């Protein structure tokens, strides 16, 4: 697979098949690019994003390491940004009928589906777009001084992110197995049991989608310290503790702070209620809908902090904490 960087005549094409390969994380092959591991099928999209995506000053990117609260952040940001057109209590609100991933799409996934198209060009401003790319791999035209674009990053305790990622990968592998049984399409990684120990070793080594987590988090943390008006850094656990306050922060950062009238009417609380895990779990599209790799219901599991203790030994927890601590050393951020 060749994905041209398109940076001009001198640019070397990115040859995906020459990049380091990881075949043990189901159901995708992973390739290492720019120090991070990605599903191989996304590489053409990652390259196309850097060269083809045309940012607008009003764009807001929602960035995250996978399984850190992306779905929730998508719902909250979408509901907040579009509350004039779609009041959160409205029965026909898009989030009552559609999965958050259908309301806010992933940049690199969209370009991977068709690297020559710009699916986002048709969206009205302000656009809300998601990404799992680490900060250094965001399009330069987006991060450039003066570009005006904003990024909201959500991070999560590595132990909970790991458990969530492992269980999600098992669900994807099971869906792949079902797909293979139906002979829909061949899957790169043959369906196989994905045990906790194997998943843990891979995660500790950063060999998981978006990994390693520590450098992913520190890239956004450092950007948020350097350009606080451009990068907002949120923590999943703090959002669970005080969702309304975090939605206020989000609205203010996105340039659509809640007015005094809205505050008096409890609109921030309405947004939080609309996007709560229980509310989203009950949406028909999330109960029965399905996407290529997984059923929609897989995005909504427990949604709590500390579930890792039901799956990991204290020794595993200490090891993973140590790895992430080391990666974050000197950044000024710690979990
Ligand atoms: P758990 O597997 O620990 O329950 P992502 O959206 O980045 O894929 O992250 C998935 C995690 O976010 C899952 O965690 C999921 O349950 C949780 N989640 C999904 N929707 C949520 C919501 N509305 N509120 C809080 N957590 C949510």
XYZ file of C-alpha atoms and ligand atoms in Angstrom:
362
model
C 0.000 0.000 0.000
C 1.474 3.364 -1.030
C 0.098 6.575 0.405
C 1.689 9.610 -1.209
C 2.385 12.445 1.197
C 1.639 14.818 -1.658
C 3.927 17.411 -0.081
C 5.377 18.303 -3.452
C 7.832 16.736 -5.857
C 10.518 16.173 -3.236
C 8.237 14.320 -0.828
C 8.854 10.620 -0.328
C 5.696 8.558 -0.620
C 4.771 6.804 2.594
C 4.952 3.095 1.859
C 2.762 1.492 4.498
C 4.186 -1.973 3.873
C 7.650 -0.712 4.895
C 6.450 0.545 8.293
C 6.797 -1.593 11.455
C 3.937 -4.105 11.622
C 1.983 -5.503 14.581
C -0.336 -8.415 13.828
C -1.502 -9.438 17.309
C -4.068 -6.714 18.074
C -7.410 -7.935 16.664
C -9.089 -7.344 14.363
C -6.683 -5.003 12.495
C -3.060 -5.086 11.517
C -1.337 -2.085 13.078
C 1.495 -0.052 11.535
C 3.770 2.353 13.356
C 3.934 5.845 11.878
C 5.413 8.953 13.491
C 6.046 6.983 16.705
C 2.419 5.825 17.104
C 0.515 2.685 16.109
C -2.535 2.873 13.867
C -4.825 0.429 12.089
C -3.097 -0.186 8.771
C -6.238 0.662 6.835
C -6.149 4.217 8.239
C -2.691 5.145 6.906
C -3.841 6.539 3.550
C -6.373 8.624 5.498
C -3.736 9.890 7.946
C -1.558 11.040 5.050
C -4.470 12.542 3.141
C -5.559 14.513 6.227
C -2.197 16.259 6.431
C -2.202 17.302 2.817
C -5.831 17.637 1.762
C -7.828 18.809 4.788
C -8.660 22.505 4.487
C -9.169 23.911 7.990
C -11.492 26.800 8.780
C -10.726 29.196 11.650
C -13.984 28.186 13.337
C -13.208 24.430 13.314
C -13.202 22.534 16.590
C -11.383 19.207 16.767
C -12.296 16.684 19.454
C -9.152 14.668 20.109
C -8.568 11.627 22.278
C -6.640 8.463 22.812
C -9.120 5.642 22.037
C -11.473 4.560 24.841
C -10.951 7.749 26.820
C -14.471 9.175 26.503
C -14.545 10.143 22.825
C -18.180 9.145 22.296
C -19.278 11.202 25.281
C -17.224 14.210 24.238
C -18.673 13.971 20.720
C -22.204 13.988 22.108
C -21.542 16.867 24.524
C -19.741 19.046 21.975
C -22.307 18.375 19.237
C -25.228 19.127 21.560
C -23.524 22.275 22.867
C -22.458 23.657 19.479
C -25.813 23.002 17.800
C -28.165 23.890 20.652
C -29.700 26.841 18.785
C -30.898 24.554 15.975
C -31.422 21.535 18.207
C -32.442 22.411 21.780
C -31.275 19.552 24.033
C -34.772 18.755 25.328
C -36.278 18.488 21.809
C -37.767 15.034 21.138
C -36.333 15.050 17.615
C -32.790 15.951 18.727
C -30.292 14.106 16.462
C -28.706 12.438 19.509
C -32.066 10.812 20.292
C -32.001 9.130 16.892
C -28.385 8.787 15.874
C -25.166 7.448 17.330
C -22.744 10.240 18.380
C -20.211 8.850 15.873
C -22.700 9.590 13.100
C -23.109 13.170 14.358
C -19.360 13.885 14.616
C -17.104 11.901 12.310
C -13.452 10.974 12.631
C -11.193 12.964 10.318
C -8.735 10.198 9.469
C -11.443 7.545 9.073
C -13.343 9.661 6.595
C -10.215 10.323 4.510
C -9.229 6.646 4.707
C -12.568 5.714 3.160
C -11.830 8.045 0.251
C -8.471 9.902 0.347
C -9.437 12.011 -2.666
C -12.725 13.325 -1.261
C -13.236 16.008 1.376
C -16.291 14.806 3.212
C -16.068 17.765 5.592
C -16.184 20.474 2.921
C -19.967 20.287 2.821
C -20.401 20.783 6.590
C -21.606 24.208 7.714
C -19.384 26.204 10.101
C -18.601 25.813 12.911
C -17.527 22.270 12.154
C -16.991 19.773 14.963
C -14.659 16.976 13.850
C -13.052 14.165 15.828
C -9.620 12.560 15.692
C -7.523 9.985 17.487
C -4.317 11.416 15.975
C -1.656 12.632 18.419
C -0.998 16.383 18.317
C 2.177 16.161 16.152
C 0.230 14.352 13.418
C -2.574 16.913 13.159
C -2.547 18.828 9.861
C 0.050 21.613 10.061
C -2.372 24.087 8.525
C -4.688 23.328 11.429
C -2.145 23.742 14.222
C -0.300 26.697 12.640
C -0.141 29.942 14.649
C -2.995 32.149 13.588
C -5.051 29.304 12.090
C -7.695 29.980 14.710
C -8.807 26.358 14.969
C -9.401 24.835 18.391
C -8.845 21.418 19.912
C -10.573 19.803 22.867
C -8.682 16.800 24.223
C -10.066 14.275 26.677
C -7.742 11.945 28.560
C -8.483 9.040 30.876
C -6.746 6.990 33.537
C -4.589 4.533 31.541
C -5.839 1.528 33.511
C -9.483 2.224 32.661
C -8.561 3.105 29.071
C -6.734 -0.226 28.793
C -9.600 -2.316 30.181
C -12.071 -0.488 27.968
C -9.826 -0.963 24.897
C -9.272 -4.661 25.600
C -12.988 -5.412 26.020
C -13.830 -3.319 22.946
C -11.211 -5.162 20.854
C -12.763 -8.474 21.913
C -16.139 -7.235 20.718
C -14.652 -6.109 17.414
C -12.926 -9.483 17.023
C -16.239 -11.238 17.689
C -17.961 -9.033 15.102
C -15.131 -9.851 12.689
C -15.675 -13.537 13.335
C -19.383 -13.149 12.595
C -18.533 -11.169 9.439
C -16.055 -13.835 8.376
C -18.702 -16.498 8.939
C -21.011 -14.545 6.648
C -18.150 -14.281 4.191
C -18.674 -10.511 4.005
C -15.038 -9.632 3.578
C -11.728 -11.091 4.650
C -10.402 -9.697 7.936
C -6.698 -8.978 8.203
C -6.333 -10.576 11.613
C -8.043 -13.960 11.860
C -10.588 -13.924 14.701
C -8.966 -15.315 17.835
C -9.456 -15.169 21.569
C -7.781 -11.994 22.858
C -6.670 -12.719 26.392
C -6.083 -10.052 29.025
C -2.395 -10.918 29.417
C -1.616 -10.598 25.720
C -3.654 -7.386 25.450
C -1.850 -5.968 28.482
C 1.628 -6.682 27.112
C 0.712 -5.025 23.819
C -0.807 -2.002 25.570
C 2.220 -1.568 27.853
C 4.382 -1.630 24.743
C 2.170 0.995 23.093
C 1.128 -1.544 20.451
C -2.553 -0.678 20.359
C -4.571 1.752 18.218
C -3.222 5.265 18.914
C -0.562 3.925 21.276
C 1.508 4.574 23.208
C -0.913 6.457 25.449
C 1.638 8.441 27.529
C 3.167 10.363 24.597
C -0.321 10.811 23.101
C -1.513 12.501 26.295
C 1.657 14.527 26.815
C 1.535 15.859 23.235
C -1.843 17.490 23.936
C -1.010 18.459 27.505
C 2.039 20.371 26.345
C 0.077 22.012 23.520
C -2.622 23.053 26.015
C 0.007 24.672 28.253
C 1.587 26.471 25.329
C -1.612 27.597 23.596
C -4.382 27.537 26.231
C -6.739 29.528 24.004
C -6.305 26.899 21.280
C -6.190 23.586 23.159
C -8.531 22.647 26.007
C -7.406 19.642 28.057
C -10.180 17.720 29.823
C -10.077 14.655 32.062
C -12.759 11.963 31.869
C -12.753 11.462 35.641
C -13.297 15.191 36.288
C -16.096 15.202 33.721
C -17.795 12.367 35.606
C -17.454 14.287 38.854
C -18.869 17.559 37.569
C -20.316 17.196 34.073
C -22.220 20.491 34.108
C -19.163 22.521 34.991
C -17.174 20.759 32.267
C -19.882 21.450 29.689
C -19.754 25.129 30.652
C -15.997 25.064 30.158
C -16.466 23.354 26.799
C -19.060 25.882 25.635
C -16.942 28.845 26.684
C -13.880 27.410 24.961
C -15.813 26.713 21.755
C -16.953 30.345 21.742
C -20.591 29.637 22.577
C -20.785 30.169 26.341
C -24.197 29.686 27.942
C -26.026 32.976 28.311
C -27.550 34.063 31.601
C -30.972 33.129 30.226
C -29.706 29.688 29.275
C -28.113 29.266 32.691
C -31.380 30.215 34.350
C -33.222 27.730 32.135
C -30.766 24.930 33.005
C -29.610 24.342 29.428
C -26.151 23.057 30.462
C -27.849 20.460 32.676
C -30.163 19.530 29.756
C -27.109 18.918 27.555
C -25.556 16.717 30.234
C -28.794 14.728 30.661
C -29.206 14.270 26.911
C -25.647 12.904 26.695
C -25.619 10.752 29.827
C -24.587 7.161 29.250
C -27.991 5.923 30.413
C -29.835 8.223 28.019
C -27.599 7.256 25.094
C -27.848 3.541 25.900
C -31.607 3.827 25.496
C -31.498 5.391 22.053
C -32.776 2.857 19.528
C -29.874 3.517 17.122
C -27.414 2.765 19.930
C -29.282 -0.341 21.099
C -29.703 -1.991 17.715
C -27.543 -0.066 15.239
C -24.310 -1.401 13.943
C -21.258 -0.124 12.069
C -18.666 -1.858 9.999
C -16.503 -3.079 12.838
C -18.784 -3.251 15.827
C -22.299 -2.882 17.171
C -23.183 0.616 18.371
C -24.002 -0.687 21.852
C -20.294 -1.522 22.332
C -19.517 2.188 22.735
C -21.558 2.344 25.926
C -20.358 -0.036 28.626
C -20.072 1.068 32.257
C -18.823 4.621 31.906
C -17.282 4.824 35.377
C -13.874 5.535 36.889
C -11.940 2.698 38.506
C -13.463 -0.345 36.794
C -9.889 -1.476 36.130
C -9.774 -2.914 39.665
C -12.300 -5.579 38.579
C -9.951 -6.804 35.861
C -6.332 -5.993 36.710
C -4.082 -7.153 39.507
C -2.387 -4.479 41.663
C 0.929 -5.490 40.054
C -0.432 -4.864 36.553
C -1.843 -1.537 37.676
C 1.479 -0.460 39.169
C 3.343 -1.468 36.027
C 1.049 0.448 33.680
C 0.993 3.481 35.982
C 4.800 3.431 35.995
C 5.036 3.284 32.215
C 2.684 6.234 31.753
C 4.323 8.180 34.581
C 7.691 7.760 32.885
C 6.266 8.959 29.576
C 4.745 12.023 31.246
C 7.809 12.880 33.314
C 8.801 16.493 32.898
C 5.527 17.423 31.184
C 3.970 18.804 34.374
C 0.966 16.473 34.054
C 0.295 13.332 36.079
C -2.767 11.087 36.378
P -15.949 1.758 29.678
O -15.606 0.693 28.677
O -14.937 1.850 30.776
O -17.326 1.658 30.205
P -14.582 5.998 23.704
O -15.851 6.734 23.524
O -13.362 6.849 23.629
O -14.540 4.803 22.818
O -14.577 5.495 25.201
C -15.463 4.486 25.618
C -15.669 4.590 27.101
O -16.502 5.732 27.383
C -16.413 3.369 27.622
O -15.883 3.169 28.933
C -17.851 3.852 27.627
O -18.686 3.132 28.485
C -17.671 5.290 28.069
N -18.800 6.153 27.685
C -19.509 6.130 26.529
N -20.484 7.048 26.555
C -20.407 7.668 27.747
C -21.182 8.698 28.377
N -22.211 9.251 27.768
N -20.818 9.088 29.611
C -19.759 8.532 30.243
N -19.012 7.540 29.707
C -19.326 7.110 28.478
